[in-house]
Tab-separated table of C-alpha atoms and ligand atoms in Angstrom:
chain	number	residue	atom	x	y	z
B	964	MET	CA	51.962	-27.454	78.984
B	965	ALA	CA	54.671	-24.962	80.048
B	966	LYS	CA	55.446	-24.926	83.775
B	967	ILE	CA	53.695	-21.752	84.825
B	968	ARG	CA	51.861	-21.306	88.080
B	969	ARG	CA	51.007	-17.636	88.270
B	970	ILE	CA	50.339	-14.970	85.657
B	971	GLY	CA	50.330	-11.187	86.010
B	972	VAL	CA	47.875	-8.972	84.128
B	973	LEU	CA	48.215	-5.271	83.428
B	974	THR	CA	46.447	-2.673	81.277
B	975	GLY	CA	48.709	0.103	79.951
B	976	GLY	CA	48.352	3.275	77.901
B	977	GLY	CA	45.099	5.097	77.174
B	978	ASP	CA	42.012	3.158	78.231
B	979	CYS	CA	39.327	1.927	75.855
B	980	PRO	CA	36.096	-0.058	75.998
B	981	GLY	CA	36.800	-3.807	76.197
B	982	LEU	CA	39.726	-3.762	78.639
B	983	ASN	CA	37.626	-5.293	81.407
B	984	ALA	CA	36.306	-7.908	78.996
B	985	VAL	CA	39.892	-8.969	78.324
B	986	ILE	CA	40.903	-8.934	82.002
B	987	ARG	CA	37.923	-11.189	82.648
B	988	ALA	CA	38.746	-13.506	79.746
B	989	VAL	CA	42.391	-13.918	80.752
B	990	THR	CA	41.587	-14.377	84.444
B	991	LYS	CA	38.728	-16.818	83.982
B	992	THR	CA	40.593	-18.875	81.370
B	993	ALA	CA	43.703	-19.005	83.585
B	994	ILE	CA	41.735	-20.165	86.622
B	995	ILE	CA	38.940	-22.276	85.138
B	996	GLN	CA	40.763	-23.812	82.179
B	997	TYR	CA	44.311	-24.112	83.474
B	998	GLY	CA	44.103	-23.934	87.306
B	999	LEU	CA	46.555	-21.014	87.496
B	1000	GLU	CA	46.752	-18.051	89.874
B	1001	VAL	CA	46.315	-14.488	88.620
B	1002	ILE	CA	47.801	-11.255	89.935
B	1003	GLY	CA	46.305	-7.946	88.781
B	1004	ILE	CA	48.858	-5.154	88.453
B	1005	GLU	CA	47.580	-1.661	89.192
B	1006	ASP	CA	47.973	1.222	86.721
B	1007	GLY	CA	49.912	-0.611	84.016
B	1008	PHE	CA	53.698	-0.815	84.285
B	1009	LEU	CA	53.509	1.813	87.038
B	1010	GLY	CA	52.164	-0.888	89.366
B	1011	LEU	CA	55.187	-3.060	88.657
B	1012	ILE	CA	57.556	-0.125	89.154
B	1013	GLU	CA	55.890	0.809	92.458
B	1014	ASN	CA	55.036	-2.765	93.523
B	1015	ARG	CA	51.256	-2.346	93.572
B	1016	MET	CA	49.310	-5.481	92.738
B	1017	HIS	CA	46.601	-7.769	94.091
B	1018	PRO	CA	45.179	-11.230	93.366
B	1019	LEU	CA	42.376	-11.587	90.811
B	1020	THR	CA	39.762	-14.292	91.237
B	1021	THR	CA	36.733	-15.372	89.249
B	1022	GLU	CA	34.697	-13.294	91.728
B	1023	THR	CA	36.716	-10.094	91.235
B	1024	VAL	CA	36.241	-10.306	87.469
B	1025	SER	CA	32.602	-11.266	87.648
B	1026	ASN	CA	30.176	-8.751	86.129
B	1027	ILE	CA	32.815	-6.636	84.389
B	1028	LEU	CA	32.344	-7.890	80.808
B	1029	THR	CA	30.162	-4.938	79.855
B	1030	GLN	CA	31.908	-2.266	81.941
B	1031	GLY	CA	33.998	0.427	80.239
B	1032	GLY	CA	37.420	1.464	81.575
B	1033	THR	CA	39.678	-0.942	83.436
B	1034	ILE	CA	39.284	-2.275	86.973
B	1035	LEU	CA	43.089	-2.386	87.195
B	1036	GLY	CA	43.662	1.263	86.290
B	1037	THR	CA	46.177	2.340	83.672
B	1038	SER	CA	48.983	4.796	83.034
B	1039	ASN	CA	50.527	6.201	79.875
B	1040	LYS	CA	53.564	7.599	81.678
B	1041	ALA	CA	55.213	4.382	82.810
B	1042	ASP	CA	57.760	3.100	80.310
B	1043	PRO	CA	60.207	1.209	82.598
B	1044	ALA	CA	63.109	1.907	80.210
B	1045	ARG	CA	62.467	5.670	80.403
B	1046	PHE	CA	60.623	6.451	83.608
B	1047	ALA	CA	60.347	10.016	84.950
B	1048	VAL	CA	61.797	9.883	88.480
B	1049	GLY	CA	61.741	13.638	89.184
B	1050	LYS	CA	62.408	17.051	87.680
B	1051	ASP	CA	65.604	19.026	87.167
B	1052	LYS	CA	66.019	22.669	88.258
B	1053	ASP	CA	64.360	23.865	85.031
B	1054	GLY	CA	61.321	21.676	85.672
B	1055	LYS	CA	62.283	19.166	82.965
B	1056	PRO	CA	61.680	15.484	83.830
B	1057	ILE	CA	64.662	13.311	84.744
B	1058	PHE	CA	64.328	9.845	83.179
B	1059	GLU	CA	65.821	6.598	84.485
B	1060	ASP	CA	65.772	2.993	83.358
B	1061	VAL	CA	63.886	1.169	86.126
B	1062	THR	CA	63.480	-2.151	84.305
B	1063	ASP	CA	65.391	-4.008	87.045
B	1064	ARG	CA	62.855	-2.779	89.596
B	1065	VAL	CA	60.052	-4.185	87.428
B	1066	LEU	CA	61.811	-7.546	87.104
B	1067	LYS	CA	62.410	-7.746	90.872
B	1068	HIS	CA	58.806	-6.922	91.804
B	1069	ALA	CA	57.481	-9.426	89.254
B	1070	SER	CA	59.830	-12.116	90.529
B	1071	ASP	CA	58.994	-11.368	94.211
B	1072	ALA	CA	55.298	-11.786	93.312
B	1073	GLY	CA	56.046	-15.143	91.640
B	1074	ILE	CA	54.821	-13.976	88.237
B	1075	ASP	CA	55.885	-16.469	85.555
B	1076	VAL	CA	54.391	-14.630	82.605
B	1077	LEU	CA	53.012	-11.131	82.240
B	1078	MET	CA	49.895	-10.427	80.163
B	1079	CYS	CA	50.313	-6.912	78.780
B	1080	ILE	CA	47.061	-5.423	77.518
B	1081	GLY	CA	47.867	-2.224	75.640
B	1082	GLY	CA	48.787	-0.376	72.497
B	1083	ASP	CA	52.138	0.217	70.837
B	1084	GLY	CA	53.636	1.980	73.911
B	1085	THR	CA	52.770	-0.964	76.166
B	1086	MET	CA	54.067	-3.446	73.578
B	1087	THR	CA	57.338	-1.505	73.356
B	1088	ALA	CA	57.696	-1.618	77.164
B	1089	ALA	CA	56.763	-5.324	77.179
B	1090	SER	CA	59.362	-6.035	74.537
B	1091	THR	CA	62.028	-4.317	76.690
B	1092	VAL	CA	61.216	-6.259	79.881
B	1093	ALA	CA	60.847	-9.482	77.877
B	1094	LYS	CA	64.388	-9.048	76.534
B	1095	LYS	CA	65.605	-8.694	80.116
B	1096	GLY	CA	64.020	-11.992	81.124
B	1097	LEU	CA	60.368	-11.490	82.149
B	1098	PRO	CA	58.206	-13.516	79.721
B	1099	CYS	CA	55.395	-11.369	78.307
B	1100	ILE	CA	52.378	-11.837	76.073
B	1101	GLY	CA	50.721	-8.846	74.409
B	1102	LEU	CA	47.003	-8.237	73.862
B	1103	PRO	CA	46.343	-5.309	71.530
B	1104	LYS	CA	43.882	-2.623	72.542
B	1105	THR	CA	43.409	0.852	71.160
B	1106	ILE	CA	40.650	2.934	69.685
B	1107	ASP	CA	43.253	4.107	67.140
B	1108	ASN	CA	43.460	0.606	65.578
B	1109	ASP	CA	47.077	1.367	64.700
B	1110	LEU	CA	48.830	-1.704	66.080
B	1111	MET	CA	51.131	-3.230	63.483
B	1112	HIS	CA	50.217	-6.699	62.152
B	1113	SER	CA	46.666	-6.735	63.545
B	1114	GLU	CA	43.782	-5.744	61.327
B	1115	ILE	CA	41.717	-4.939	64.406
B	1116	THR	CA	42.253	-4.074	68.072
B	1117	PHE	CA	39.536	-4.153	70.703
B	1118	GLY	CA	38.082	-0.769	71.616
B	1119	PHE	CA	38.110	0.320	67.990
B	1120	GLN	CA	34.638	-0.847	67.021
B	1121	THR	CA	33.056	0.792	70.065
B	1122	ALA	CA	34.838	4.066	69.284
B	1123	VAL	CA	33.668	3.814	65.656
B	1124	SER	CA	30.076	3.470	66.816
B	1125	ILE	CA	30.409	6.447	69.207
B	1126	ALA	CA	31.968	8.670	66.515
B	1127	THR	CA	29.366	7.507	63.980
B	1128	GLU	CA	26.527	8.395	66.311
B	1129	ALA	CA	28.068	11.833	66.894
B	1130	LEU	CA	28.375	12.419	63.142
B	1131	ASP	CA	24.769	11.296	62.628
B	1132	ARG	CA	23.590	13.751	65.267
B	1133	ILE	CA	25.657	16.581	63.796
B	1134	HIS	CA	23.988	15.874	60.443
B	1135	THR	CA	20.562	16.984	61.595
B	1136	THR	CA	21.706	20.234	63.198
B	1137	ALA	CA	23.979	20.993	60.213
B	1138	SER	CA	21.039	20.570	57.896
B	1139	SER	CA	18.711	22.771	59.984
B	1140	HIS	CA	21.199	25.658	60.188
B	1141	HIS	CA	22.780	25.251	56.737
B	1142	ARG	CA	26.243	25.100	58.256
B	1143	VAL	CA	29.579	23.484	57.608
B	1144	MET	CA	30.039	21.226	60.633
B	1145	LEU	CA	33.386	19.703	61.558
B	1146	VAL	CA	33.666	16.737	63.907
B	1147	GLU	CA	37.153	16.064	65.249
B	1148	ILE	CA	37.898	12.420	65.872
B	1149	MET	CA	40.778	10.828	67.830
B	1150	GLY	CA	43.283	8.370	66.390
B	1151	ARG	CA	46.685	10.037	66.869
B	1152	ASN	CA	48.690	9.562	63.661
B	1153	ALA	CA	46.253	7.052	62.164
B	1154	GLY	CA	43.043	7.822	60.305
B	1155	TRP	CA	41.251	4.493	60.827
B	1156	LEU	CA	38.700	5.751	63.349
B	1157	THR	CA	37.847	8.784	61.224
B	1158	LEU	CA	37.704	6.777	57.997
B	1159	HIS	CA	35.352	4.108	59.370
B	1160	SER	CA	32.994	6.462	61.210
B	1161	ALA	CA	32.951	8.923	58.290
B	1162	ILE	CA	31.952	6.183	55.853
B	1163	ALA	CA	29.384	4.810	58.301
B	1164	SER	CA	27.725	8.203	58.618
B	1165	GLY	CA	28.174	9.374	55.021
B	1166	ALA	CA	30.404	12.347	55.899
B	1167	ASP	CA	31.035	14.625	52.913
B	1168	VAL	CA	34.660	15.471	53.665
B	1169	ILE	CA	37.073	13.038	55.321
B	1170	LEU	CA	40.410	14.403	56.479
B	1171	ILE	CA	42.965	11.886	57.739
B	1172	PRO	CA	46.660	12.206	58.632
B	1173	GLU	CA	47.756	9.892	55.823
B	1174	ILE	CA	46.262	12.134	53.093
B	1175	PRO	CA	47.270	15.788	53.605
B	1176	PHE	CA	44.511	18.177	52.537
B	1177	ASP	CA	44.279	21.505	50.757
B	1178	VAL	CA	41.905	23.854	52.575
B	1179	ASP	CA	40.959	25.528	49.275
B	1180	VAL	CA	39.826	22.173	47.875
B	1181	VAL	CA	37.713	21.638	51.002
B	1182	GLY	CA	36.210	25.148	50.757
B	1183	GLU	CA	35.403	24.690	47.059
B	1184	TYR	CA	33.701	21.382	47.813
B	1185	CYS	CA	31.481	23.024	50.465
B	1186	LEU	CA	30.529	25.830	48.086
B	1187	LYS	CA	29.715	23.381	45.281
B	1188	ARG	CA	27.406	21.464	47.607
B	1189	ASN	CA	25.620	24.713	48.396
B	1190	GLN	CA	25.268	25.524	44.695
B	1191	ARG	CA	23.718	22.072	44.186
B	1192	GLY	CA	21.170	22.836	46.876
B	1193	LYS	CA	22.839	20.817	49.640
B	1194	ARG	CA	23.165	23.695	52.052
B	1195	PHE	CA	25.273	21.915	54.666
B	1196	THR	CA	28.518	19.937	54.747
B	1197	ILE	CA	29.740	17.389	57.279
B	1198	ILE	CA	33.508	17.196	57.710
B	1199	ALA	CA	34.985	14.285	59.677
B	1200	VAL	CA	38.492	15.379	60.596
B	1201	ALA	CA	41.078	13.245	62.353
B	1202	GLU	CA	42.956	14.996	65.166
B	1203	GLY	CA	46.183	14.205	63.290
B	1204	ALA	CA	45.058	15.601	59.907
B	1205	LYS	CA	47.334	18.224	58.414
B	1206	PRO	CA	47.393	20.499	55.376
B	1207	ILE	CA	49.760	19.790	52.504
B	1208	GLY	CA	53.172	21.044	53.583
B	1209	GLY	CA	51.798	21.994	57.028
B	1210	GLU	CA	51.922	20.637	60.556
B	1211	ARG	CA	49.521	18.783	62.865
B	1212	VAL	CA	47.809	20.861	65.562
B	1213	VAL	CA	49.303	20.047	68.964
B	1214	ASN	CA	47.005	20.500	71.948
B	1215	ARG	CA	49.555	19.858	74.710
B	1216	VAL	CA	52.930	18.331	75.461
B	1217	VAL	CA	52.971	15.812	78.309
B	1218	HIS	CA	56.679	15.932	79.102
B	1219	ASP	CA	56.853	12.858	81.332
B	1220	SER	CA	55.002	10.626	78.853
B	1221	PRO	CA	56.959	8.355	76.477
B	1222	ASP	CA	54.893	9.780	73.611
B	1223	PRO	CA	54.570	13.402	74.819
B	1224	ILE	CA	52.567	14.972	71.959
B	1225	ARG	CA	48.786	15.215	72.414
B	1226	LEU	CA	46.948	16.314	69.299
B	1227	GLY	CA	43.770	18.381	69.171
B	1228	GLY	CA	42.254	21.546	67.777
B	1229	VAL	CA	42.601	21.077	64.016
B	1230	SER	CA	38.801	21.273	63.585
B	1231	GLU	CA	38.674	24.747	65.127
B	1232	VAL	CA	41.526	26.039	62.972
B	1233	LEU	CA	39.887	24.603	59.858
B	1234	SER	CA	36.429	25.855	60.766
B	1235	ALA	CA	37.735	29.439	60.872
B	1236	GLN	CA	39.662	29.015	57.611
B	1237	ILE	CA	36.646	27.571	55.769
B	1238	SER	CA	34.323	30.350	56.954
B	1239	GLU	CA	36.835	32.973	55.945
B	1240	ARG	CA	37.315	31.488	52.466
B	1241	THR	CA	33.688	30.620	51.671
B	1242	GLY	CA	31.572	32.950	53.773
B	1243	LEU	CA	29.683	29.867	55.017
B	1244	GLU	CA	28.857	29.555	58.679
B	1245	SER	CA	30.828	26.816	60.370
B	1246	ARG	CA	31.155	25.085	63.783
B	1247	ALA	CA	33.586	22.557	65.208
B	1248	THR	CA	32.929	19.767	67.717
B	1249	ILE	CA	35.814	17.901	69.319
B	1250	LEU	CA	34.626	14.466	70.473
B	1251	GLY	CA	37.648	13.840	72.719
B	1252	HIS	CA	37.630	11.190	75.420
B	1253	ILE	CA	33.924	10.380	74.982
B	1254	GLN	CA	35.246	8.041	72.273
B	1255	ARG	CA	37.074	5.980	74.900
B	1256	GLY	CA	34.307	5.701	77.470
B	1257	GLY	CA	31.383	3.470	78.276
B	1258	THR	CA	30.158	0.022	77.419
B	1259	PRO	CA	31.969	-1.938	74.691
B	1260	VAL	CA	29.880	-2.984	71.687
B	1261	ALA	CA	29.221	-6.710	71.219
B	1262	GLU	CA	32.020	-7.091	68.619
B	1263	ASP	CA	34.604	-5.725	71.054
B	1264	ARG	CA	33.434	-8.076	73.805
B	1265	VAL	CA	33.735	-11.034	71.441
B	1266	LEU	CA	37.176	-9.913	70.242
B	1267	ALA	CA	38.385	-9.316	73.810
B	1268	THR	CA	37.230	-12.767	74.895
B	1269	SER	CA	38.850	-14.516	71.897
B	1270	PHE	CA	42.118	-12.600	72.358
B	1271	GLY	CA	42.186	-13.394	76.100
B	1272	CYS	CA	41.629	-17.086	75.474
B	1273	ARG	CA	44.331	-17.186	72.763
B	1274	ALA	CA	46.807	-15.366	75.027
B	1275	MET	CA	46.340	-18.041	77.694
B	1276	GLU	CA	46.878	-20.786	75.084
B	1277	LEU	CA	50.182	-19.153	74.146
B	1278	ALA	CA	51.196	-18.834	77.802
B	1279	THR	CA	50.479	-22.462	78.623
B	1280	GLN	CA	52.253	-23.648	75.457
B	1281	GLY	CA	55.347	-21.673	76.530
B	1282	ARG	CA	55.039	-19.411	73.489
B	1283	PHE	CA	56.175	-16.260	75.260
B	1284	ASN	CA	56.996	-12.795	73.921
B	1285	GLU	CA	54.275	-12.877	71.291
B	1286	VAL	CA	51.301	-10.586	70.658
B	1287	VAL	CA	47.845	-11.894	69.856
B	1288	VAL	CA	46.653	-10.377	66.577
B	1289	MET	CA	43.871	-10.706	64.031
B	1290	GLN	CA	44.994	-11.499	60.504
B	1291	ARG	CA	42.605	-12.262	57.635
B	1292	GLY	CA	39.830	-12.744	60.167
B	1293	GLU	CA	41.782	-15.306	62.242
B	1294	VAL	CA	43.178	-14.899	65.743
B	1295	THR	CA	46.895	-15.664	65.615
B	1296	SER	CA	50.116	-14.183	67.039
B	1297	VAL	CA	53.341	-12.434	66.013
B	1298	PRO	CA	56.570	-11.727	67.935
B	1299	LEU	CA	56.395	-8.786	70.356
B	1300	GLU	CA	59.332	-7.180	68.627
B	1301	ALA	CA	57.421	-7.049	65.351
B	1302	VAL	CA	54.888	-4.591	66.810
B	1303	ALA	CA	57.113	-2.554	69.162
B	1304	ASN	CA	57.855	1.039	68.103
B	1305	GLN	CA	55.594	0.855	65.055
B	1306	GLN	CA	52.249	2.174	63.863
B	1307	ARG	CA	49.837	0.798	61.304
B	1308	LEU	CA	48.611	3.690	59.165
B	1309	VAL	CA	45.920	3.900	56.479
B	1310	PRO	CA	47.460	3.270	53.043
B	1311	PRO	CA	46.223	6.157	50.846
B	1312	ASP	CA	45.046	3.600	48.254
B	1313	HIS	CA	43.151	1.519	50.831
B	1314	PRO	CA	39.867	0.048	49.494
B	1315	LEU	CA	37.896	2.075	52.053
B	1316	VAL	CA	39.449	5.310	50.758
B	1317	LYS	CA	38.376	4.287	47.252
B	1318	ALA	CA	34.892	3.341	48.475
B	1319	ALA	CA	34.428	6.715	50.178
B	1320	MET	CA	35.482	8.533	47.006
B	1321	ALA	CA	33.228	6.330	44.913
B	1322	VAL	CA	30.191	7.634	46.807
B	1323	GLY	CA	31.260	11.235	46.361
B	1324	SER	CA	33.166	12.036	49.570
B	1325	THR	CA	36.412	13.983	49.267
B	1326	PHE	CA	39.692	13.671	51.182
B	1327	GLY	CA	40.485	17.301	50.398
B	1328	ALA	CA	43.504	16.504	48.236
B	1329	PRO	CA	43.958	18.309	44.899
B	1330	LYS	CA	43.030	16.158	41.858
H	1188	F6P	O1	45.760	6.340	71.783
H	1188	F6P	C1	44.460	6.598	72.218
H	1188	F6P	C2	44.213	8.085	72.275
H	1188	F6P	O2	42.869	8.294	72.690
H	1188	F6P	C3	44.483	8.844	70.983
H	1188	F6P	O3	43.480	8.668	70.023
H	1188	F6P	C4	44.646	10.248	71.491
H	1188	F6P	O4	45.446	10.998	70.620
H	1188	F6P	C5	45.338	10.046	72.813
H	1188	F6P	O5	45.062	8.717	73.221
H	1188	F6P	C6	44.910	10.987	73.903
H	1188	F6P	O6	45.701	10.785	75.029
H	1188	F6P	P1	45.356	11.336	76.475
H	1188	F6P	O7	44.353	10.404	77.092
H	1188	F6P	O8	46.662	11.314	77.188
H	1188	F6P	O9	44.801	12.713	76.319
C-alpha cells in the first residue's frame, strides 16, 4: 500500500447526475476500507485556487447516493493553468497560471492525492497539476460521454433516459398536430447523447455533429413521410449538429471559461428552414440543462460506485496520474495524459448509426 494519509476530492466542469454517488463511493471506500482522511474541495479547482475545502466523513456523504448535482459544488471556469484573474480596460479577461497556488493549498491541507471527478477540461487541469507534482486520479463524468478511452462516463445514462422521455412525449403531441417536431439535445461536439436517445425513442431524423446534414434531404424526408400517411416527423438534433459546409449555432461565448463556446439554437434555425421548404408546421424544443439534473438512474449509481472504488485501489497502490475508464465492459485505467485535451466522437460508421439507418431513420446526409 502506498503511503497516503489524506485524499482530496473535487468535482469540476458541468455537473451531471451521479457526482454525489461518486463522492460517496470515494469517501466511504477511503475511510471504511483504507482508514484514510478525506478533504472535500469546494467548486472544483476553484476551491484549490481560493483555498476553500472541508473534511468529508461517512456522515457527510450519507444519503447522497440518489441526489443529483454535487454536494461539493463545481466550476467550469477554473483551469489553474489559465485562470481569469480580472479584466483589462476593454473588458477582456486577463489569464494567469495559478498552478503554484493550487499546489501550495493542497500541500498545506496535507493532501497526498487528489481525486478529480470531471470531464475532459478537469482531466486536462489534473494532468497539468500532476506534472507539477500533485498526484491526481481522474474519474470521468459527463452527459456528453465524450471522454477519450472510456466507452461510458457516469451521468450519460441518466441524460439518455431524460432525453428519451422528452422525445417520447414530443411524439404524442407531434402526432396529434401533424407537425415536424425538433428536440435539441446537449452533447457539445459529440453526438452520443442524441444518437442513443434518438434510437431509444425511434426518432425519424437524427442529426449529430459527426455527420453534417443537408436541410433539403431532411425536408424531403419529412414530406415523404407525409405522403406515406405518417403526418408527423420527430427530429432529434444535437446542439452541435451542422449543415454540410456550414457552422454550428453558438448560443453564447463565456470568455473566462477554458472552453468558451456554448452551443444552442440549431433546432430553431432548422425548424424555420424546414417549414419554409416544405410548408409543414414545425416546432422546436431545447431540452437544455434539464438533461443534467435530478436523480441518477440505477446504472449511473452502479458505475459511479465501481469507478470510485477502483480510483481508491489505484491511489492506495500508488498508481497515480491515471484515469478510471470502462473498456470492453471492464473497469480499468489509462494515463491522465491520454485523455487530456481530447474528445471521443461518434465514428460515422458506428454500429449504432448503421442500426438507426437499418430501421429507417435518416442522418440527413445525401445518399
Ligand atoms: O459538457 C456538458 C454540457 O452540458 C454540454 O452538453 C453543454 O454543451 C455544456 O455542458 C453547457 O454548458 P453550461 O452549463 O456552461 O451552459
